[in-house]
Amino acid sequence: GAGVSQSPSNKVTEKGKDVELRCDPISGHTALYWYRQSLGQGLEFLIYFQGNSAPDKSGLPSDRFSAERTGGSVSTLTIQRTQQEDSAVYLCASSPTSGSYYEQYFGPGTRLTVT
Amino acid sequence: AQSVTQPDIHITVSEGASLELRCNYSYGATPYLFWYVQSPGQGLQLLLKYFSGDTLVQGIKGFEAEFKRSQSSFNLRKPSVHWSDAAEYFCAVARSTGGGNKLTFGTGTQLKVEL
């Protein structure tokens, strides 16, 4: 079946611009996660959505970062007023609600370059 | 807070040789443990996971890992490495209690396979 998809695959933006990154989870998966992979920080958790519960935003690095999940499916990560340190690969993952609840399936990522 | 240490940043092995990648975790209770592999330009693929029960777990592509509580370790092994195993490997831990299943990753081990 279809896996997690992310768009765009690459994004180059100028410092100070806003960007939106999209994630389409696996159909039926109720949990959705965003992670960031950068040279300096490695792989780090950003935000987690589970069903209709309030998201866990504890990993967001600043208030310039926000995310939403519409209809329990597609998610958008928004970075406002981008900075050079935001350059990284942004990974999305989803997992089912039961059984392999903790098994996360990752998308290919969006590589963000801030110039 | 939980943490994961992968002490080897780079490892080089000859094709056909055995492989062991080290992972140590810090977590107060029994953790949920994972190994992921990332090929260049790709997302993360789950190799195997440990939740409970048998401490030796089998994964895909001929990999296995052993959970040793006394050593707080979850080392990844493969008896005979193939050239296609060259990639970056990440150990990760998820909380087994409390809300949220966010993964905490190690810094990764880059595996090079010599032909």
Coordinates of C-alpha atoms in Angstrom, one line a residue:
Chain A
G1 CA 0.0 0.0 0.0
A2 CA 0.9 3.7 -0.1
G3 CA 3.4 4.9 2.4
V4 CA 3.8 8.3 4.0
S5 CA 4.3 11.0 1.5
Q6 CA 5.8 14.4 1.9
S7 CA 5.9 17.5 -0.3
P8 CA 7.8 19.2 -1.6
S9 CA 10.8 16.9 -1.6
N10 CA 13.1 20.0 -1.7
K11 CA 12.5 23.6 -0.8
V12 CA 14.9 26.5 -1.1
T13 CA 13.7 29.7 0.5
E14 CA 15.2 33.1 1.4
K15 CA 15.8 34.0 5.0
G16 CA 12.7 35.7 6.5
K17 CA 10.2 34.0 4.2
D18 CA 7.5 31.6 5.5
V19 CA 7.3 28.0 4.3
E20 CA 4.8 25.2 4.5
L21 CA 5.7 21.5 4.5
R22 CA 3.0 18.9 3.9
C23 CA 2.7 15.3 5.1
D24 CA 0.2 12.7 4.0
P25 CA 0.2 9.8 6.5
I26 CA -0.7 6.2 5.8
S27 CA -4.5 5.8 5.5
G28 CA -6.0 4.9 8.8
H29 CA -3.1 5.9 10.9
T30 CA -4.2 8.1 13.7
A31 CA -0.9 9.2 15.1
L32 CA 1.4 11.6 13.2
Y33 CA 4.8 12.9 14.1
W34 CA 7.2 15.5 12.8
Y35 CA 10.9 15.2 13.3
R36 CA 13.8 17.3 12.1
Q37 CA 17.2 16.0 11.0
S38 CA 20.1 18.4 10.9
L39 CA 23.8 18.1 11.0
G40 CA 24.2 19.9 14.3
Q41 CA 21.3 18.4 16.2
G42 CA 20.7 14.9 14.7
L43 CA 17.2 13.6 14.6
E44 CA 14.9 15.5 17.0
F45 CA 11.2 15.3 17.7
L46 CA 9.1 18.3 16.9
I47 CA 5.4 17.6 17.3
Y48 CA 2.9 14.7 17.7
F49 CA -0.7 14.4 16.9
Q50 CA -2.9 11.6 18.2
G51 CA -6.5 11.5 17.0
N52 CA -8.5 14.4 18.2
S53 CA -6.3 15.0 21.3
A54 CA -4.4 18.2 21.7
P55 CA -1.0 17.9 20.0
D56 CA 2.2 17.4 21.9
K57 CA 4.2 20.5 20.8
S58 CA 7.0 20.0 23.3
G59 CA 9.7 19.6 20.6
L60 CA 9.0 22.8 18.6
P61 CA 12.2 24.9 18.8
S62 CA 10.5 28.3 18.7
D63 CA 7.1 30.0 18.2
R64 CA 8.0 30.5 14.6
F65 CA 7.1 26.8 14.2
S66 CA 3.6 25.5 14.1
A67 CA 1.7 22.6 12.7
E68 CA -1.8 21.5 12.1
R69 CA -3.6 18.4 11.1
T70 CA -6.8 18.7 9.3
G71 CA -9.5 16.0 9.4
G72 CA -7.3 13.7 11.2
S73 CA -5.2 13.1 8.1
V74 CA -3.0 15.5 6.2
S75 CA -0.6 17.7 8.3
T76 CA 1.1 20.9 7.5
L77 CA 4.2 22.2 9.3
T78 CA 4.7 25.9 9.0
I79 CA 7.9 27.8 9.6
Q80 CA 7.5 31.6 9.8
R81 CA 10.3 34.1 9.2
T82 CA 12.8 31.3 8.3
Q83 CA 16.3 31.5 9.6
Q84 CA 19.4 29.7 8.3
E85 CA 19.5 27.4 11.3
D86 CA 16.1 26.1 10.1
S87 CA 17.9 24.4 7.2
A88 CA 17.4 20.6 7.7
V89 CA 15.4 17.6 6.5
Y90 CA 11.9 17.5 8.0
L91 CA 10.6 14.0 8.4
C92 CA 7.0 13.0 8.9
A93 CA 5.9 9.6 10.4
S94 CA 2.6 8.0 11.2
S95 CA 1.6 5.0 13.2
P96 CA -1.6 3.0 13.7
T97 CA -3.9 3.3 16.7
S98 CA -3.4 -0.2 18.0
G99 CA -1.2 -3.3 17.6
S100 CA 2.0 -1.8 16.3
Y101 CA 1.1 1.4 18.0
Y102 CA 4.7 2.4 18.6
E103 CA 5.9 1.5 15.2
Q104 CA 6.4 4.6 13.2
Y105 CA 6.5 4.7 9.4
F106 CA 8.6 7.5 8.0
G107 CA 8.2 9.5 4.8
P108 CA 11.1 10.5 2.5
G109 CA 11.4 13.9 4.1
T110 CA 11.5 17.5 2.8
R111 CA 14.9 19.0 2.5
L112 CA 14.7 22.7 3.5
T113 CA 17.5 25.1 2.6
V114 CA 17.3 28.7 3.8
T115 CA 19.6 31.0 1.9
Chain B
A1 CA 14.4 12.2 30.2
Q2 CA 15.4 9.2 28.1
S3 CA 18.6 9.3 25.9
V4 CA 20.4 7.1 23.4
T5 CA 24.1 6.8 22.8
Q6 CA 25.6 5.3 19.7
P7 CA 29.3 5.4 20.5
D8 CA 30.5 4.6 16.9
I9 CA 30.1 7.4 14.4
H10 CA 31.6 5.4 11.5
I11 CA 32.2 1.7 11.1
T12 CA 33.8 0.0 8.1
V13 CA 33.5 -3.8 7.5
S14 CA 34.3 -6.1 4.7
E15 CA 31.5 -7.7 2.8
G16 CA 30.7 -11.1 4.3
A17 CA 32.1 -10.1 7.7
S18 CA 30.0 -10.0 10.8
L19 CA 28.6 -6.7 12.2
E20 CA 27.7 -5.3 15.5
L21 CA 26.5 -1.7 16.1
R22 CA 26.3 -0.6 19.6
C23 CA 23.5 1.2 21.3
N24 CA 23.1 2.2 25.0
Y25 CA 20.0 3.9 26.4
S26 CA 19.1 5.7 29.5
Y27 CA 15.5 5.4 30.7
G28 CA 14.0 4.7 34.1
A29 CA 11.6 1.9 33.1
T30 CA 11.7 -0.8 30.5
P31 CA 11.9 1.1 27.2
Y32 CA 10.6 0.4 23.8
L33 CA 13.6 0.1 21.6
F34 CA 14.0 0.4 17.8
W35 CA 16.7 0.2 15.1
Y36 CA 16.1 2.2 11.9
V37 CA 18.2 2.3 8.7
Q38 CA 18.5 5.3 6.4
S39 CA 19.9 5.0 2.9
P40 CA 21.2 8.2 1.2
G41 CA 18.3 10.4 0.3
Q42 CA 15.7 8.1 1.8
G43 CA 13.5 8.2 4.9
L44 CA 13.9 5.9 7.8
Q45 CA 13.0 2.2 7.6
L46 CA 12.3 0.1 10.7
L47 CA 14.7 -2.9 11.0
L48 CA 13.4 -4.3 14.3
K49 CA 11.8 -3.4 17.6
Y50 CA 11.8 -4.6 21.2
F51 CA 8.7 -4.1 23.4
S52 CA 8.8 -7.0 25.8
G53 CA 9.4 -10.8 26.0
D54 CA 12.2 -12.5 24.3
T55 CA 15.3 -10.3 24.5
L56 CA 16.7 -11.5 21.2
V57 CA 14.6 -10.0 18.4
Q58 CA 14.8 -10.7 14.7
G59 CA 14.3 -8.1 12.1
I60 CA 14.3 -7.6 8.3
K61 CA 17.3 -8.1 6.1
G62 CA 18.9 -10.6 8.4
F63 CA 19.4 -8.3 11.3
E64 CA 18.9 -9.1 14.9
A65 CA 19.3 -7.2 18.2
E66 CA 19.6 -8.3 21.8
F67 CA 18.1 -6.3 24.7
K68 CA 20.4 -6.5 27.8
R69 CA 18.8 -4.7 30.7
S70 CA 21.8 -5.1 33.0
Q71 CA 24.0 -3.2 30.4
S72 CA 21.2 -0.9 29.2
S73 CA 22.1 -2.0 25.7
F74 CA 20.4 -2.9 22.5
N75 CA 23.1 -3.8 20.0
L76 CA 22.3 -4.6 16.4
R77 CA 24.0 -7.6 14.7
K78 CA 24.3 -9.2 11.4
P79 CA 26.3 -12.4 10.7
S80 CA 27.3 -11.6 7.2
V81 CA 27.2 -8.1 5.8
H82 CA 26.2 -7.4 2.2
W83 CA 27.4 -4.3 0.2
S84 CA 23.8 -3.1 0.1
D85 CA 23.8 -2.7 3.9
A86 CA 25.9 0.4 3.6
A87 CA 23.8 3.1 5.2
E88 CA 23.3 5.0 8.4
Y89 CA 21.8 3.2 11.3
F90 CA 19.8 4.8 14.1
C91 CA 18.9 3.4 17.5
A92 CA 15.8 4.9 19.1
V93 CA 13.8 4.7 22.3
A94 CA 10.2 5.5 23.1
R95 CA 8.7 5.9 26.5
S96 CA 6.7 2.8 27.6
T97 CA 4.7 4.9 30.1
G98 CA 3.1 8.2 30.1
G99 CA 1.7 10.1 27.1
G100 CA 3.2 10.3 23.7
N101 CA 5.2 7.9 21.7
K102 CA 7.9 10.3 20.4
L103 CA 11.1 8.7 19.6
T104 CA 14.5 9.8 21.0
F105 CA 17.2 8.9 18.5
G106 CA 20.9 8.3 18.9
T107 CA 23.3 10.2 16.7
G108 CA 23.6 7.4 14.2
T109 CA 26.3 5.1 13.0
Q110 CA 27.5 5.3 9.4
L111 CA 28.3 1.9 8.0
K112 CA 30.7 1.5 5.1
V113 CA 31.1 -1.9 3.4
E114 CA 34.3 -2.7 1.6
L115 CA 34.0 -5.1 -1.3

